[in-house]
Structures are given as structure tokens and as C-alpha cells.
């Protein structure tokens, strides 16, 4: 099993604030993004793109808009915020910083199972929410443990 924290350590070097430390991380995908990609590939071309776009729904409002819904990205938990990185074109390693969300804006975290993924739903203080799928092979337990440590009483469910 890959170590999410180890994978994110190098990309995080230029992103950490003073007194900030990376606690855990995991490779993720937007909710059903892998399924959307499979539909697009199986159906092909324009028809696949239309079918996949209809599966997406509307963009998240509020704080939740800061959580990527890419087919593959990385999420890390520091003692101050959640951070997001995209991947390279030919690699699933974390590459460039996509954004962050302060931990103080997280109101609730729900964790559950979804086939080969662990599903993570983040609800924010403004009432918005975002759901992502965590890859089981890339230490979702490490990210969940980090969130439980950083957000005591706000993390529910176990996968």
C-alpha cells in the first residue's frame, strides 16, 4: 500500500506555512469520476463526452467549490488545512498545487464504502459539501486517521 504522506512530502515543500506540518494524505478522485471516465472511454468520442457530462451534475457552491472533482488528484491533511494536488499527464504522482481549504471551515466528515473506494463527504461551515472517492491502495486509512486527529468529534463512519 502506498504511503500518502510520503507521496505528498516533496510537492508540499514549497506550500507549508510556518508551524504547519503534513499529517496524512491519499490519492483521490471526484465522486464517480472513474466511472465517468470509463463511460467516456467505452462509448467513445462525442457520445461518451455527452454521457459523462450528464453524470457530473452542477458545480459545488461555497467552500466546497475549493475541492477538486478531477479523475485523479491527491488530498493531504496538515494541522491547518486540507490541500489538493493534481497529477502529471503520464503519472499518478502528486504534481502541482490546486488549492486548499482551512480545517476551521470543515463542519463534518462522513466516511463510507463505495466498491473499490472509500467515499469521503466533507460538509463545510457554510452548509456546502463535497464528496470524493479515496483510492484504497493509497492509504485512505492514513488520511482518515489524520482527520480524526485534527477534527475530533467531526469524523463519522468507518470503512
mmCIF file of C-alpha atoms in Angstrom:
data_model
loop_
_atom_site.group_PDB
_atom_site.id
_atom_site.type_symbol
_atom_site.label_atom_id
_atom_site.label_comp_id
_atom_site.label_asym_id
_atom_site.label_seq_id
_atom_site.Cartn_x
_atom_site.Cartn_y
_atom_site.Cartn_z
ATOM 1 C CA UNK A 1 0.000 0.000 0.000
ATOM 2 C CA UNK A 2 1.369 3.407 -0.948
ATOM 3 C CA UNK A 3 2.075 5.933 1.793
ATOM 4 C CA UNK A 4 0.071 9.096 1.035
ATOM 5 C CA UNK A 5 2.084 11.263 3.418
ATOM 6 C CA UNK A 6 5.359 10.144 1.842
ATOM 7 C CA UNK A 7 3.970 10.768 -1.663
ATOM 8 C CA UNK A 8 2.942 14.332 -0.742
ATOM 9 C CA UNK A 9 6.080 15.316 1.208
ATOM 10 C CA UNK A 10 8.106 16.597 -1.772
ATOM 11 C CA UNK A 11 5.249 18.503 -3.513
ATOM 12 C CA UNK A 12 4.370 20.112 -0.154
ATOM 13 C CA UNK A 13 7.882 21.530 0.406
ATOM 14 C CA UNK A 14 7.067 24.959 -1.016
ATOM 15 C CA UNK A 15 3.492 25.020 0.268
ATOM 16 C CA UNK A 16 3.831 24.638 4.041
ATOM 17 C CA UNK A 17 3.286 27.683 6.233
ATOM 18 C CA UNK A 18 5.475 28.255 9.317
ATOM 19 C CA UNK A 19 4.434 25.822 12.087
ATOM 20 C CA UNK A 20 2.459 23.727 9.578
ATOM 21 C CA UNK A 21 3.098 20.018 9.124
ATOM 22 C CA UNK A 22 1.678 17.358 6.857
ATOM 23 C CA UNK A 23 -0.173 14.696 8.868
ATOM 24 C CA UNK A 24 -1.541 12.363 6.154
ATOM 25 C CA UNK A 25 -2.713 12.078 2.581
ATOM 26 C CA UNK A 26 -4.286 9.890 -0.065
ATOM 27 C CA UNK A 27 -4.878 9.677 -3.806
ATOM 28 C CA UNK A 28 -8.478 10.564 -4.628
ATOM 29 C CA UNK A 29 -10.977 11.066 -7.426
ATOM 30 C CA UNK A 30 -14.031 13.244 -7.739
ATOM 31 C CA UNK A 31 -17.256 11.431 -6.846
ATOM 32 C CA UNK A 32 -17.812 8.785 -9.540
ATOM 33 C CA UNK A 33 -15.032 10.328 -11.689
ATOM 34 C CA UNK A 34 -13.535 6.933 -12.504
ATOM 35 C CA UNK A 35 -16.959 5.680 -13.636
ATOM 36 C CA UNK A 36 -17.416 8.815 -15.743
ATOM 37 C CA UNK A 37 -14.048 8.195 -17.394
ATOM 38 C CA UNK A 38 -14.947 4.571 -18.103
ATOM 39 C CA UNK A 39 -18.264 5.599 -19.683
ATOM 40 C CA UNK A 40 -16.489 8.148 -21.860
ATOM 41 C CA UNK A 41 -13.898 5.597 -22.949
ATOM 42 C CA UNK A 42 -16.376 2.777 -23.537
ATOM 43 C CA UNK A 43 -18.874 4.825 -25.506
ATOM 44 C CA UNK A 44 -16.196 6.884 -27.221
ATOM 45 C CA UNK A 45 -15.901 10.308 -28.767
ATOM 46 C CA UNK A 46 -18.651 12.892 -28.602
ATOM 47 C CA UNK A 47 -21.333 10.485 -27.344
ATOM 48 C CA UNK A 48 -19.106 9.473 -24.407
ATOM 49 C CA UNK A 49 -18.346 13.092 -23.556
ATOM 50 C CA UNK A 50 -22.062 13.947 -23.526
ATOM 51 C CA UNK A 51 -22.913 10.907 -21.369
ATOM 52 C CA UNK A 52 -20.121 11.691 -18.899
ATOM 53 C CA UNK A 53 -21.059 15.370 -18.673
ATOM 54 C CA UNK A 54 -24.665 14.443 -17.867
ATOM 55 C CA UNK A 55 -23.405 12.288 -14.969
ATOM 56 C CA UNK A 56 -21.480 15.191 -13.435
ATOM 57 C CA UNK A 57 -24.260 17.423 -12.174
ATOM 58 C CA UNK A 58 -23.721 21.012 -11.096
ATOM 59 C CA UNK A 59 -20.547 22.522 -9.673
ATOM 60 C CA UNK A 60 -20.388 22.747 -5.894
ATOM 61 C CA UNK A 61 -21.146 26.169 -4.397
ATOM 62 C CA UNK A 62 -19.420 27.877 -1.474
ATOM 63 C CA UNK A 63 -16.388 26.458 0.286
ATOM 64 C CA UNK A 64 -16.986 23.062 -1.378
ATOM 65 C CA UNK A 65 -16.027 24.623 -4.716
ATOM 66 C CA UNK A 66 -12.415 24.512 -3.468
ATOM 67 C CA UNK A 67 -12.398 20.690 -3.501
ATOM 68 C CA UNK A 68 -11.320 19.333 -6.903
ATOM 69 C CA UNK A 69 -13.502 16.841 -8.752
ATOM 70 C CA UNK A 70 -10.755 15.599 -11.082
ATOM 71 C CA UNK A 71 -10.443 11.983 -12.201
ATOM 72 C CA UNK A 72 -7.224 11.658 -10.171
ATOM 73 C CA UNK A 73 -5.811 14.063 -7.589
ATOM 74 C CA UNK A 74 -4.220 13.997 -4.141
ATOM 75 C CA UNK A 75 -5.632 15.298 -0.869
ATOM 76 C CA UNK A 76 -3.416 15.992 2.117
ATOM 77 C CA UNK A 77 -4.244 16.974 5.679
ATOM 78 C CA UNK A 78 -1.996 19.381 7.546
ATOM 79 C CA UNK A 79 -2.520 20.733 11.036
ATOM 80 C CA UNK A 80 -4.021 23.874 9.410
ATOM 81 C CA UNK A 81 -5.807 22.883 6.182
ATOM 82 C CA UNK A 82 -6.702 20.331 3.547
ATOM 83 C CA UNK A 83 -4.507 20.668 0.452
ATOM 84 C CA UNK A 84 -5.101 19.409 -3.082
ATOM 85 C CA UNK A 85 -2.632 18.489 -5.848
ATOM 86 C CA UNK A 86 -3.238 17.346 -9.408
ATOM 87 C CA UNK A 87 -1.202 14.615 -11.097
ATOM 88 C CA UNK A 88 1.085 14.543 -14.090
ATOM 89 C CA UNK A 89 -0.126 13.570 -17.562
ATOM 90 C CA UNK A 90 1.729 10.259 -17.537
ATOM 91 C CA UNK A 91 1.944 9.644 -13.798
ATOM 92 C CA UNK A 92 -0.433 9.500 -10.874
ATOM 93 C CA UNK A 93 2.114 11.094 -8.537
ATOM 94 C CA UNK A 94 1.164 14.447 -6.963
ATOM 95 C CA UNK A 95 2.461 17.308 -9.097
ATOM 96 C CA UNK A 96 1.084 20.823 -8.812
ATOM 97 C CA UNK A 97 -0.835 22.586 -6.061
ATOM 98 C CA UNK A 98 -4.545 23.014 -6.905
ATOM 99 C CA UNK A 99 -5.853 24.697 -3.763
ATOM 100 C CA UNK A 100 -6.706 24.330 -0.114
ATOM 101 C CA UNK A 101 -9.495 24.563 2.440
ATOM 102 C CA UNK A 102 -8.866 25.660 6.065
ATOM 103 C CA UNK A 103 -9.642 22.997 8.678
ATOM 104 C CA UNK A 104 -11.659 25.616 10.556
ATOM 105 C CA UNK A 105 -14.197 25.567 7.697
ATOM 106 C CA UNK A 106 -14.861 21.804 7.986
ATOM 107 C CA UNK A 107 -18.068 21.121 9.955
ATOM 108 C CA UNK A 108 -18.400 17.357 9.406
ATOM 109 C CA UNK A 109 -16.683 14.421 7.686
ATOM 110 C CA UNK A 110 -18.530 11.236 6.715
ATOM 111 C CA UNK A 111 -16.573 8.149 5.613
ATOM 112 C CA UNK A 112 -18.103 5.119 3.915
ATOM 113 C CA UNK A 113 -17.509 2.302 1.429
ATOM 114 C CA UNK A 114 -18.126 2.531 -2.296
ATOM 115 C CA UNK A 115 -16.808 -0.538 -4.132
ATOM 116 C CA UNK A 116 -13.053 -0.251 -4.583
ATOM 117 C CA UNK A 117 -13.092 3.204 -2.979
ATOM 118 C CA UNK A 118 -13.570 4.750 0.412
ATOM 119 C CA UNK A 119 -16.015 7.630 -0.024
ATOM 120 C CA UNK A 120 -15.320 10.852 1.897
ATOM 121 C CA UNK A 121 -18.001 13.536 2.223
ATOM 122 C CA UNK A 122 -16.861 16.886 3.599
ATOM 123 C CA UNK A 123 -19.520 19.285 4.882
ATOM 124 C CA UNK A 124 -18.414 22.863 5.457
ATOM 125 C CA UNK A 125 -19.472 25.602 7.850
ATOM 126 C CA UNK A 126 -21.340 27.430 5.056
ATOM 127 C CA UNK A 127 -23.551 24.350 4.501
ATOM 128 C CA UNK A 128 -21.916 23.313 1.217
ATOM 129 C CA UNK A 129 -20.487 19.811 0.819
ATOM 130 C CA UNK A 130 -18.240 17.830 -1.492
ATOM 131 C CA UNK A 131 -17.781 14.087 -1.934
ATOM 132 C CA UNK A 132 -14.626 12.399 -3.201
ATOM 133 C CA UNK A 133 -13.592 8.776 -3.654
ATOM 134 C CA UNK A 134 -10.338 7.721 -1.952
ATOM 135 C CA UNK A 135 -8.236 5.005 -3.597
ATOM 136 C CA UNK A 136 -7.903 2.045 -1.206
ATOM 137 C CA UNK A 137 -4.368 1.296 -2.453
ATOM 138 C CA UNK A 138 -3.135 4.753 -1.429
ATOM 139 C CA UNK A 139 -3.570 4.871 2.363
ATOM 140 C CA UNK A 140 -7.132 6.151 2.870
ATOM 141 C CA UNK A 141 -6.862 4.958 6.476
ATOM 142 C CA UNK A 142 -3.919 7.317 6.999
ATOM 143 C CA UNK A 143 -5.979 10.269 5.779
ATOM 144 C CA UNK A 144 -8.969 9.234 7.893
ATOM 145 C CA UNK A 145 -6.735 8.866 10.987
ATOM 146 C CA UNK A 146 -5.273 12.329 10.318
ATOM 147 C CA UNK A 147 -8.752 13.850 10.007
ATOM 148 C CA UNK A 148 -9.887 12.143 13.230
ATOM 149 C CA UNK A 149 -6.833 13.587 15.000
ATOM 150 C CA UNK A 150 -7.259 17.083 13.539
ATOM 151 C CA UNK A 151 -11.072 17.284 13.713
ATOM 152 C CA UNK A 152 -12.057 15.426 16.902
ATOM 153 C CA UNK A 153 -15.757 14.561 17.030
ATOM 154 C CA UNK A 154 -16.358 15.636 13.420
ATOM 155 C CA UNK A 155 -15.376 12.413 11.608
ATOM 156 C CA UNK A 156 -18.080 9.730 11.373
ATOM 157 C CA UNK A 157 -18.223 6.280 9.808
ATOM 158 C CA UNK A 158 -15.550 3.721 9.207
ATOM 159 C CA UNK A 159 -14.655 1.923 6.038
#
